[in-house]
Short mmCIF file of C-alpha atoms in Angstrom, two decimals:
data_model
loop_
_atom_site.label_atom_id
_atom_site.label_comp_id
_atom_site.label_asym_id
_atom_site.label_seq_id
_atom_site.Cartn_x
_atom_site.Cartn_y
_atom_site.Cartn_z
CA UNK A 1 87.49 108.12 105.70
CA UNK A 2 90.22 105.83 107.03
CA UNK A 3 91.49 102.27 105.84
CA UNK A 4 88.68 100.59 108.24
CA UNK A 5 85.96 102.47 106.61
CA UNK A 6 86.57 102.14 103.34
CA UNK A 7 87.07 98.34 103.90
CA UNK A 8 83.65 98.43 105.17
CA UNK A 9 82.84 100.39 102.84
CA UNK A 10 81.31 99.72 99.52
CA UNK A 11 82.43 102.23 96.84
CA UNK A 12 84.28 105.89 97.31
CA UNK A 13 87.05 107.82 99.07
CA UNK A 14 86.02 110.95 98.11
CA UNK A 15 88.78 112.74 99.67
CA UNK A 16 91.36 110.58 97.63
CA UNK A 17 88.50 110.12 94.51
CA UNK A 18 89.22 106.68 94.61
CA UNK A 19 86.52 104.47 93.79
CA UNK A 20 86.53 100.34 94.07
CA UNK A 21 83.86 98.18 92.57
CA UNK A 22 84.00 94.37 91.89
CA UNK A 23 87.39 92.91 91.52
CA UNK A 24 89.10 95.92 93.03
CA UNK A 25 86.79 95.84 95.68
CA UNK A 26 87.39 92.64 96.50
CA UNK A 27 91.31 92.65 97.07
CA UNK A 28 91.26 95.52 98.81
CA UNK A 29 89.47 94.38 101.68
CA UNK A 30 91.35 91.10 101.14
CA UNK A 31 94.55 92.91 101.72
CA UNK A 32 93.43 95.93 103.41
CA UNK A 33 95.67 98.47 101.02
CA UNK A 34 95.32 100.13 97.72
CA UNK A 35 98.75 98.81 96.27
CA UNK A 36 99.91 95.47 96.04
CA UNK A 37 103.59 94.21 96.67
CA UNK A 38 105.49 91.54 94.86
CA UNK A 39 104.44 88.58 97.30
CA UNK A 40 100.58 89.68 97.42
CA UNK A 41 100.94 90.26 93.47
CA UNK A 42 102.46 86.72 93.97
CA UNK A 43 99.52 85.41 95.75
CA UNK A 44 96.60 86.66 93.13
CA UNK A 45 98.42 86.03 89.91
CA UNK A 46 99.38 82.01 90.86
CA UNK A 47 102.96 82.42 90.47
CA UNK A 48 104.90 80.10 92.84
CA UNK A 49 107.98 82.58 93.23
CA UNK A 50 109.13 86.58 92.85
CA UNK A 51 111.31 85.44 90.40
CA UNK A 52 108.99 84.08 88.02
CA UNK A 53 106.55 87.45 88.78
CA UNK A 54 109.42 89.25 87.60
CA UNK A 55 110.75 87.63 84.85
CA UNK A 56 107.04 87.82 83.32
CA UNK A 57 106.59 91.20 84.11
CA UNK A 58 109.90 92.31 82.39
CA UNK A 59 108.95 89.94 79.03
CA UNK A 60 105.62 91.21 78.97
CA UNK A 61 103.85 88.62 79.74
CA UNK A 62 100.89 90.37 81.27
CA UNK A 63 99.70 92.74 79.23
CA UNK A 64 98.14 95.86 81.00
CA UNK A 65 99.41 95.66 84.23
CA UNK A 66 101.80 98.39 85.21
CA UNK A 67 103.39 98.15 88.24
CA UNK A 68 105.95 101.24 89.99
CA UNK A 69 108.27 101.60 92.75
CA UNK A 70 107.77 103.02 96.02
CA UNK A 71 111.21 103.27 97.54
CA UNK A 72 112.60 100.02 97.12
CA UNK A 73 109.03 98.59 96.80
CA UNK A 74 107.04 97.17 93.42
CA UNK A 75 103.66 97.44 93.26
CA UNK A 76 100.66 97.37 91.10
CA UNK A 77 97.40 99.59 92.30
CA UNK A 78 94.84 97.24 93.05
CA UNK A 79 92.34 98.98 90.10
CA UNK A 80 95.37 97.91 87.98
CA UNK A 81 95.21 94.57 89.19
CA UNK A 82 91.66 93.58 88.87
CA UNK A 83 91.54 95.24 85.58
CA UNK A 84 94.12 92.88 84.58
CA UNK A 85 92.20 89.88 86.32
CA UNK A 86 89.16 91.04 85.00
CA UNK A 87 90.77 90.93 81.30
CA UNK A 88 92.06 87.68 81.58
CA UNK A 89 88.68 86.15 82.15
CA UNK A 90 86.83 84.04 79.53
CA UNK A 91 83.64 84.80 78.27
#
C-alpha cells in the first residue's frame, strides 16, 4: 500500500506491520508521514521554538517520548507521539 492509501486508510500496512489507530491515526494523515521532524514535533507539542523542543527533550521533560536521528534529521515516530499525547491527557 502506498502513503495515499494508508492515509485513506483506516488501520494496517501489512507489508511494513504498522498499524495506526486514534491519535496516531490522526497525525498521520495530518502530516502524511510516519515520523515527525522538529518543526511538526513543534507544531503538536505547543512549543513556540526548536530551541525550547530541545532543551525539554534533553532535561527530560517529556517523559516517554523517544525521538532518533535520520541523517541530520530528529524525529519521533508518530505511535511515539500520540502515545505521549495520549499520556498526557487528564482523566
Amino acid at each position: 500500500m502506498d502513503w495515499e492509501g494508508m492515509k485513506n486508510s483506516n488501520t494496517t500496512d501489512s507489508s511494513e506491520g504498522a498499524v495506526l489507530t486514534g491519535t496516531a491515526l490522526l497525525l498521520f494523515r495530518q502530516f502524511g508521514t510516519l515520523t515527525l521532524g522538529v518543526p511538526e514535533l513543534c507544531k503538536v507539542l505547543c512549543f513556540r521554538s526548536k530551541g525550547s523542543l530541545y532543551n525539554a527533550l534533553s532535561r527530560g521533560r517529556l517523559p516517554g517520548l523517544r525521538t532518533y536521528r535520520i541523517g541530520h534529521r530528529r524525529v519521533a515516530d508518530v505511535r511515539d507521539v500520540a502515545k505521549y499525547l495520549d499520556s498526557q491527557r487528564n482523566p
